[in-house]
Short mmCIF file of C-alpha atoms and ligand atoms in Angstrom, two decimals:
data_model
loop_
_atom_site.label_atom_id
_atom_site.label_comp_id
_atom_site.label_asym_id
_atom_site.label_seq_id
_atom_site.Cartn_x
_atom_site.Cartn_y
_atom_site.Cartn_z
CA UNK A 1 -9.78 -24.57 2.10
CA UNK A 2 -6.66 -21.87 3.16
CA UNK A 3 -8.04 -18.48 2.97
CA UNK A 4 -5.27 -16.17 1.90
CA UNK A 5 -6.83 -13.80 4.27
CA UNK A 6 -6.42 -15.78 7.46
CA UNK A 7 -2.54 -15.02 7.30
CA UNK A 8 -0.84 -11.92 8.36
CA UNK A 9 0.45 -9.88 5.40
CA UNK A 10 3.45 -8.95 7.78
CA UNK A 11 4.43 -10.29 10.86
CA UNK A 12 7.49 -10.18 13.20
CA UNK A 13 8.95 -13.44 14.36
CA UNK A 14 10.59 -12.25 17.72
CA UNK A 15 12.70 -15.52 18.48
CA UNK A 16 14.22 -15.86 14.89
CA UNK A 17 14.79 -12.32 14.41
CA UNK A 18 12.92 -12.05 11.12
CA UNK A 19 9.95 -10.48 9.22
CA UNK A 20 7.75 -12.90 7.91
CA UNK A 21 5.65 -12.09 4.75
CA UNK A 22 3.52 -13.74 2.08
CA UNK A 23 5.43 -13.73 -1.12
CA UNK A 24 2.83 -11.71 -3.21
CA UNK A 25 4.89 -12.26 -6.42
CA UNK A 26 3.90 -15.96 -5.99
CA UNK A 27 0.29 -15.26 -5.48
CA UNK A 28 -2.46 -16.66 -6.47
CA UNK A 29 -0.75 -19.77 -7.61
CA UNK A 30 1.40 -20.46 -4.56
CA UNK A 31 1.13 -19.42 -0.86
CA UNK A 32 4.99 -19.20 -0.03
CA UNK A 33 6.20 -17.45 3.41
CA UNK A 34 9.38 -15.57 3.31
CA UNK A 35 11.55 -14.95 6.23
CA UNK A 36 13.56 -11.89 6.09
CA UNK A 37 16.54 -11.56 8.26
CA UNK A 38 19.22 -9.08 6.70
CA UNK A 39 18.96 -5.65 5.28
CA UNK A 40 19.42 -7.04 1.89
CA UNK A 41 16.65 -9.28 1.91
CA UNK A 42 14.15 -6.75 3.49
CA UNK A 43 15.02 -4.15 0.65
CA UNK A 44 14.96 -6.74 -2.23
CA UNK A 45 11.64 -8.02 -0.57
CA UNK A 46 10.18 -4.45 -0.98
CA UNK A 47 11.84 -3.63 -4.24
CA UNK A 48 10.61 -6.84 -5.91
CA UNK A 49 7.02 -6.49 -4.68
CA UNK A 50 7.15 -9.71 -2.58
CA UNK A 51 5.41 -7.19 0.01
CA UNK A 52 3.82 -4.29 -1.60
CA UNK A 53 0.95 -1.82 -1.03
CA UNK A 54 1.83 1.47 0.90
CA UNK A 55 0.58 0.43 4.54
CA UNK A 56 2.42 -3.08 4.30
CA UNK A 57 5.52 -1.78 3.00
CA UNK A 58 5.45 0.69 6.07
CA UNK A 59 4.99 -1.94 8.56
CA UNK A 60 7.50 -4.05 6.97
CA UNK A 61 10.02 -1.35 7.20
CA UNK A 62 9.10 -0.89 10.84
CA UNK A 63 9.73 -4.45 11.71
CA UNK A 64 12.81 -4.35 9.37
CA UNK A 65 14.44 -1.76 11.05
CA UNK A 66 13.86 -3.15 14.50
CA UNK A 67 15.43 -6.44 13.73
CA UNK A 68 18.49 -4.60 12.34
CA UNK A 69 18.67 -2.31 15.17
CA UNK A 70 18.29 -5.25 17.62
CA UNK A 71 21.47 -6.89 15.81
CA UNK A 72 23.76 -3.53 16.39
CA UNK A 73 26.20 -4.76 18.95
CA UNK A 74 27.24 -1.73 20.75
CA UNK A 75 26.41 0.18 24.29
CA UNK A 76 27.38 3.63 22.67
CA UNK A 77 24.50 5.62 21.71
CA UNK A 78 26.41 7.50 19.17
CA UNK A 79 27.58 4.38 17.33
CA UNK A 80 24.09 2.82 17.63
CA UNK A 81 22.57 6.05 16.15
CA UNK A 82 24.97 6.02 13.20
CA UNK A 83 24.58 2.30 12.17
CA UNK A 84 20.81 2.93 12.54
CA UNK A 85 20.53 5.93 10.38
CA UNK A 86 22.80 3.90 7.61
CA UNK A 87 20.41 0.90 7.63
CA UNK A 88 17.19 3.30 7.78
CA UNK A 89 18.53 5.10 4.71
CA UNK A 90 19.09 1.83 2.80
CA UNK A 91 15.71 0.55 3.49
CA UNK A 92 14.32 3.89 2.55
CA UNK A 93 15.89 3.20 -0.71
CA UNK A 94 13.87 0.60 -1.77
CA UNK A 95 11.02 2.01 -3.30
CA UNK A 96 10.49 5.77 -3.82
CA UNK A 97 6.74 6.53 -4.28
CA UNK A 98 4.84 5.18 -1.19
CA UNK A 99 5.33 7.60 1.73
CA UNK A 100 4.57 5.06 4.34
CA UNK A 101 8.04 3.73 3.84
CA UNK A 102 9.76 6.87 4.87
CA UNK A 103 6.91 7.73 7.36
CA UNK A 104 7.40 4.36 9.35
CA UNK A 105 11.19 4.87 9.40
CA UNK A 106 10.95 8.42 10.64
CA UNK A 107 8.76 7.43 13.36
CA UNK A 108 11.25 4.70 14.23
CA UNK A 109 13.76 7.06 14.24
CA UNK A 110 12.15 9.49 16.50
CA UNK A 111 11.80 6.74 19.01
CA UNK A 112 15.71 6.62 19.18
CA UNK A 113 15.99 10.45 19.13
CA UNK A 114 13.38 10.65 22.06
CA UNK A 115 15.13 7.97 24.35
CA UNK A 116 18.79 8.84 24.04
CA UNK A 117 19.28 8.84 27.85
CA UNK A 118 18.25 5.14 28.03
CA UNK A 119 20.32 2.07 27.75
CA UNK A 120 20.47 0.47 24.17
CA UNK A 121 18.90 -2.44 25.36
CA UNK A 122 15.75 -0.23 26.41
CA UNK A 123 16.03 1.50 23.20
CA UNK A 124 15.86 -1.51 21.18
CA UNK A 125 12.50 -2.56 23.41
CA UNK A 126 11.09 0.92 22.64
CA UNK A 127 11.70 0.27 18.93
CA UNK A 128 9.87 -3.10 19.01
CA UNK A 129 6.74 -1.62 21.00
CA UNK A 130 6.80 1.31 18.14
CA UNK A 131 6.84 -1.31 15.30
CA UNK A 132 3.95 -3.35 16.87
CA UNK A 133 1.94 -0.08 17.42
CA UNK A 134 2.64 0.83 13.73
CA UNK A 135 0.84 -2.41 12.87
CA UNK A 136 -1.97 -2.19 15.15
CA UNK A 137 -2.67 1.28 14.28
CA UNK A 138 -2.92 0.31 10.77
CA UNK A 139 -5.59 -2.19 11.32
CA UNK A 140 -7.68 0.10 13.22
CA UNK A 141 -7.29 3.01 10.52
CA UNK A 142 -8.20 0.59 7.71
CA UNK A 143 -11.53 -0.40 9.78
CA UNK A 144 -12.27 3.30 10.20
CA UNK A 145 -11.64 3.99 6.40
CA UNK A 146 -14.08 1.32 5.96
CA UNK A 147 -16.91 2.74 8.17
CA UNK A 148 -16.55 6.36 6.40
CA UNK A 149 -16.19 4.89 3.02
CA UNK A 150 -19.63 2.84 3.78
CA UNK A 151 -21.57 5.94 4.44
CA UNK A 152 -21.10 6.88 0.69
CA UNK A 153 -22.16 3.73 -0.80
CA UNK A 154 -25.53 2.08 -1.19
CA UNK A 155 -26.80 -1.38 -1.22
CA UNK A 156 -26.06 -3.24 -4.34
CA UNK A 157 -23.74 -0.44 -5.63
CA UNK A 158 -21.32 -1.60 -8.34
CA UNK A 159 -17.88 -0.67 -7.44
CA UNK A 160 -14.84 -0.39 -9.48
CA UNK A 161 -11.34 -0.55 -8.00
CA UNK A 162 -7.63 -0.70 -9.53
CA UNK A 163 -4.65 -2.43 -8.29
CA UNK A 164 -4.88 -3.74 -4.98
CA UNK A 165 -5.59 -1.80 -2.00
CA UNK A 166 -6.65 -4.79 -0.04
CA UNK A 167 -5.63 -6.91 3.00
CA UNK A 168 -2.54 -7.97 1.06
CA UNK A 169 -1.56 -4.19 0.81
CA UNK A 170 -2.14 -3.55 4.54
CA UNK A 171 -2.87 -5.58 7.83
CA UNK A 172 -6.45 -5.98 7.76
CA UNK A 173 -9.49 -4.68 5.55
CA UNK A 174 -7.10 -2.80 3.40
CA UNK A 175 -7.96 0.77 2.29
CA UNK A 176 -10.19 0.68 -0.67
CA UNK A 177 -11.24 -2.84 0.14
CA UNK A 178 -12.46 -1.82 3.66
CA UNK A 179 -15.76 -0.47 2.86
CA UNK A 180 -16.18 -3.69 0.67
CA UNK A 181 -15.51 -5.97 3.51
CA UNK A 182 -17.52 -3.98 6.08
CA UNK A 183 -20.18 -4.10 3.54
CA UNK A 184 -20.04 -7.67 2.75
CA UNK A 185 -20.36 -8.41 6.65
CA UNK A 186 -23.50 -6.11 6.79
CA UNK A 187 -25.23 -7.72 3.67
CA UNK A 188 -24.57 -4.80 1.07
CA UNK A 189 -24.22 -7.04 -1.94
CA UNK A 190 -21.79 -4.91 -3.63
CA UNK A 191 -20.93 -5.91 -7.16
CA UNK A 192 -17.22 -5.37 -7.45
CA UNK A 193 -15.19 -5.04 -10.79
CA UNK A 194 -11.36 -5.39 -10.44
CA UNK A 195 -8.98 -3.87 -12.96
CA UNK A 196 -6.57 -6.63 -13.73
CA UNK A 197 -3.86 -3.47 -13.48
CA UNK A 198 -1.08 -4.09 -15.96
CA UNK A 199 1.85 -4.71 -15.83
CA UNK A 200 2.06 -6.48 -12.48
CA UNK A 201 -1.53 -7.81 -12.33
CA UNK A 202 -2.05 -6.76 -8.66
CA UNK A 203 -5.65 -6.60 -9.33
CA UNK A 204 -5.98 -10.08 -11.06
CA UNK A 205 -3.75 -11.90 -8.83
CA UNK A 206 -4.41 -10.20 -5.49
CA UNK A 207 -7.77 -8.22 -5.58
CA UNK A 208 -9.79 -10.63 -7.38
CA UNK A 209 -8.04 -13.57 -5.30
CA UNK A 210 -9.06 -11.66 -1.88
CA UNK A 211 -12.31 -10.76 -2.71
CA UNK A 212 -13.22 -14.23 -4.15
CA UNK A 213 -11.74 -15.88 -0.97
CA UNK A 214 -14.21 -13.60 1.10
CA UNK A 215 -17.23 -14.55 -0.99
CA UNK A 216 -17.55 -10.97 -2.41
CA UNK A 217 -19.23 -10.75 -5.89
CA UNK A 218 -16.45 -9.71 -8.32
CA UNK A 219 -15.85 -9.56 -11.82
CA UNK A 220 -12.32 -9.09 -13.40
CA UNK A 221 -11.77 -7.00 -16.33
CA UNK A 222 -8.82 -5.67 -18.27
CA UNK A 223 -7.78 -2.15 -17.52
CA UNK A 224 -8.85 -0.85 -20.57
CA UNK A 225 -12.63 -1.72 -19.83
CA UNK A 226 -13.43 0.90 -17.27
CA UNK A 227 -15.29 2.79 -19.90
CA UNK A 228 -17.21 -0.21 -20.96
CA UNK A 229 -18.38 -0.91 -17.53
CA UNK A 230 -19.29 2.71 -16.60
CA UNK A 231 -21.00 3.22 -19.99
CA UNK A 232 -23.40 0.39 -19.00
CA UNK A 233 -24.21 1.98 -15.77
CA UNK A 234 -22.62 -0.95 -13.96
CA UNK A 235 -20.43 1.30 -11.53
CA UNK A 236 -21.95 3.76 -9.06
CA UNK A 237 -18.28 4.49 -7.19
CA UNK A 238 -14.86 4.17 -7.83
CA UNK A 239 -12.72 3.36 -4.67
CA UNK A 240 -8.91 3.14 -5.01
CA UNK A 241 -5.98 3.41 -2.61
CA UNK A 242 -3.04 5.65 -2.85
CA UNK A 243 0.81 5.66 -2.35
CA UNK A 244 1.04 9.58 -1.53
CA UNK A 245 -1.38 12.41 -1.47
CA UNK A 246 0.04 15.76 -1.91
CA UNK A 247 -1.15 18.75 0.21
CA UNK A 248 -3.41 19.95 -2.72
CA UNK A 249 -5.02 16.58 -2.75
CA UNK A 250 -3.21 15.28 -5.89
CA UNK A 251 -2.94 11.45 -5.27
CA UNK A 252 -0.22 9.05 -6.73
CA UNK A 253 -1.47 5.59 -6.98
CA UNK A 254 -0.77 2.53 -9.25
CA UNK A 255 -0.28 3.41 -13.00
CA UNK A 256 -3.60 3.57 -14.72
CA UNK A 257 -5.54 5.18 -11.78
CA UNK A 258 -5.44 8.54 -13.24
CA UNK A 259 -7.13 7.00 -16.58
CA UNK A 260 -9.94 5.58 -14.34
CA UNK A 261 -10.53 8.89 -12.68
CA UNK A 262 -10.79 10.89 -16.24
CA UNK A 263 -13.35 8.15 -17.31
CA UNK A 264 -15.29 8.23 -13.99
CA UNK A 265 -15.73 11.92 -14.37
CA UNK A 266 -16.71 11.66 -18.06
CA UNK A 267 -19.50 9.17 -16.82
CA UNK A 268 -20.45 10.93 -13.75
CA UNK A 269 -18.96 8.28 -11.52
CA UNK A 270 -17.78 9.60 -7.80
CA UNK A 271 -14.17 8.64 -7.74
CA UNK A 272 -12.72 8.14 -4.03
CA UNK A 273 -9.14 7.84 -2.82
CA UNK A 274 -8.92 5.94 0.28
CA UNK A 275 -5.89 7.35 2.31
CA UNK A 276 -4.75 6.60 5.80
CA UNK A 277 -3.42 9.94 7.22
CA UNK A 278 -0.01 8.24 7.10
CA UNK A 279 -0.03 8.35 3.15
CA UNK A 280 -1.01 12.01 3.33
CA UNK A 281 2.21 14.31 2.84
CA UNK A 282 1.79 17.75 3.43
CA UNK A 283 5.42 18.22 2.67
CA UNK A 284 4.53 17.46 -0.91
CA UNK A 285 2.82 20.56 -2.42
CA UNK A 286 1.37 19.01 -5.41
CA UNK A 287 1.43 15.79 -7.46
CA UNK A 288 4.30 17.19 -9.55
CA UNK A 289 6.54 16.91 -6.49
CA UNK A 290 5.81 13.15 -5.72
CA UNK A 291 8.77 10.83 -7.08
CA UNK A 292 7.43 8.25 -9.50
CA UNK A 293 9.09 4.94 -9.56
CA UNK A 294 10.36 3.51 -12.89
CA UNK A 295 10.48 -0.37 -13.05
CA UNK A 296 12.22 -2.85 -15.46
CA UNK A 297 10.95 -3.06 -19.17
CA UNK A 298 10.76 -6.73 -18.95
CA UNK A 299 7.69 -6.31 -16.57
CA UNK A 300 6.07 -5.07 -19.77
CA UNK A 301 7.51 -6.99 -22.59
CA UNK A 302 7.70 -10.38 -21.20
CA UNK A 303 7.35 -10.85 -17.60
CA UNK A 304 3.90 -12.75 -17.91
CA UNK A 305 4.42 -14.01 -21.28
CA UNK A 306 5.68 -17.69 -22.12
CA UNK A 307 7.64 -15.96 -24.95
CA UNK A 308 8.63 -12.08 -25.08
CA UNK A 309 5.84 -10.25 -26.99
CA UNK A 310 7.56 -7.23 -28.02
CA UNK A 311 10.35 -6.56 -30.58
CA UNK A 312 13.91 -6.79 -28.87
CA UNK A 313 14.49 -2.97 -29.87
CA UNK A 314 11.41 -1.34 -28.89
CA UNK A 315 11.41 1.62 -26.07
CA UNK A 316 9.69 0.87 -22.96
CA UNK A 317 8.06 3.38 -20.62
CA UNK A 318 7.27 1.73 -17.29
CA UNK A 319 6.20 3.96 -14.73
CA UNK A 320 4.83 2.33 -11.68
CA UNK A 321 2.46 4.85 -10.62
CA UNK A 322 0.65 7.89 -11.82
CA UNK A 323 -0.87 11.13 -10.32
CA UNK A 324 -4.66 11.86 -10.09
CA UNK A 325 -5.26 15.46 -10.32
CA UNK A 326 -7.26 16.58 -7.22
CA UNK A 327 -9.88 17.93 -9.74
CA UNK A 328 -10.77 14.41 -10.65
CA UNK A 329 -11.16 13.27 -7.09
CA UNK A 330 -14.63 13.42 -5.56
CA UNK A 331 -13.52 12.85 -2.12
CA UNK A 332 -10.53 11.40 0.10
CA UNK A 333 -11.79 9.10 2.63
CA UNK A 334 -9.46 9.07 5.74
CA UNK A 335 -9.50 7.38 9.12
CA UNK A 336 -10.54 11.02 10.53
CA UNK A 337 -13.47 11.54 8.17
CA UNK A 338 -14.15 12.46 4.43
CA UNK A 339 -12.33 15.31 3.20
CA UNK A 340 -14.10 16.92 0.07
CA UNK A 341 -12.51 19.65 -2.18
CA UNK A 342 -11.02 22.11 -1.85
CA UNK A 343 -8.60 19.66 -0.49
CA UNK A 344 -5.88 22.01 0.63
CA UNK A 345 -8.23 23.30 3.27
CA UNK A 346 -10.30 20.14 4.10
CA UNK A 347 -7.22 17.60 4.40
CA UNK A 348 -5.56 19.99 7.01
CA UNK A 349 -8.85 20.37 8.94
CA UNK A 350 -9.58 16.74 9.16
CA UNK A 351 -5.82 15.88 10.18
CA UNK A 352 -4.58 18.61 12.48
O1 LIG B 1 3.20 -1.23 -6.71
P1 LIG B 1 2.15 -1.67 -5.62
O2 LIG B 1 1.78 -3.09 -5.69
O3 LIG B 1 2.89 -1.55 -4.35
O4 LIG B 1 1.29 -0.49 -5.88
C1 LIG B 1 0.10 -0.46 -4.75
C2 LIG B 1 -1.02 0.42 -4.82
O5 LIG B 1 -0.80 1.36 -5.85
C3 LIG B 1 -1.82 0.58 -3.78
O6 LIG B 1 -3.30 1.11 -4.50
C4 LIG B 1 -1.44 1.65 -2.64
O7 LIG B 1 -0.14 1.05 -2.30
C5 LIG B 1 -2.35 1.50 -1.79
S1 LIG B 1 -2.46 0.24 -0.65
C6 LIG B 1 -3.44 0.12 0.39
#
């Protein structure tokens, strides 16, 4: 049987000048690969969540800006730079909350700025290498998050997770799933509860699918069941990913995460945010400054139904993310170690 995790979430096809992704809007029913060659194709794939999850968005943007830069036909650095910035700004507008998008594009821009004196061909090669480096780093970063995260868990623990912060959201291991995958390899026999994650069902369609494909003991629950499983003592830890962590530790993640954090606090269950350093944004002071994407009302009213399930005139509010206040977070697990409150000090200590 084809295991979804044997495929790369994001890959560069050098000969065809395209970025290859698994179309995550079609999972788990259909495994379809998309070839993205133009700026519009890359922008739309990110916007409509064909590729999603903060780290995977960053890697797609890095490969994307590389193939767009490769196609710029000039020997003049000034013209090359102007066109690069135009394409970069366009890709950067595809989704606002996950900071990995602007982080990866800024890394690519730095390559340009640090190599001004080189011929354009050599700059293009440096961009190619940087994009591959961003992807390779993601794999190692997630593995390290897994190692650190595992130190907080015990054999047989029940773990609740929200949305998909798995391999499909990154390049390998995922962030919140990394301790689960490493634990699985080492016989920890975790019992995972995956929130279905309304309205786009990343938990049901992607996390449950990934974990089942790896033989992890996973139970799918609706978003409004977290209290029920915690009340029964079935959950010993919550592990979630994030799209942006502010300097004070406030963390934006998929809508519904803050509810899980509040429920976890009520039942005394530790709530862990798994965050690569690339997702920690010291220039954002607190959660209030994190831009929250709002998406189409139809995702709520009709997307997964055979018939629309809401009255035609009803007002809809569809924020794609919420911010979990730092006071509800037990620890932030990074590739450099585990940050504990107060995060304003601990994050800087760990990362600088
Ligand atoms: O809208 P999505 O599916 O891109 O939201 C994804 C999440 O909220 C993830 O938890 C987050 O990006 C971390 S992925 C390692």
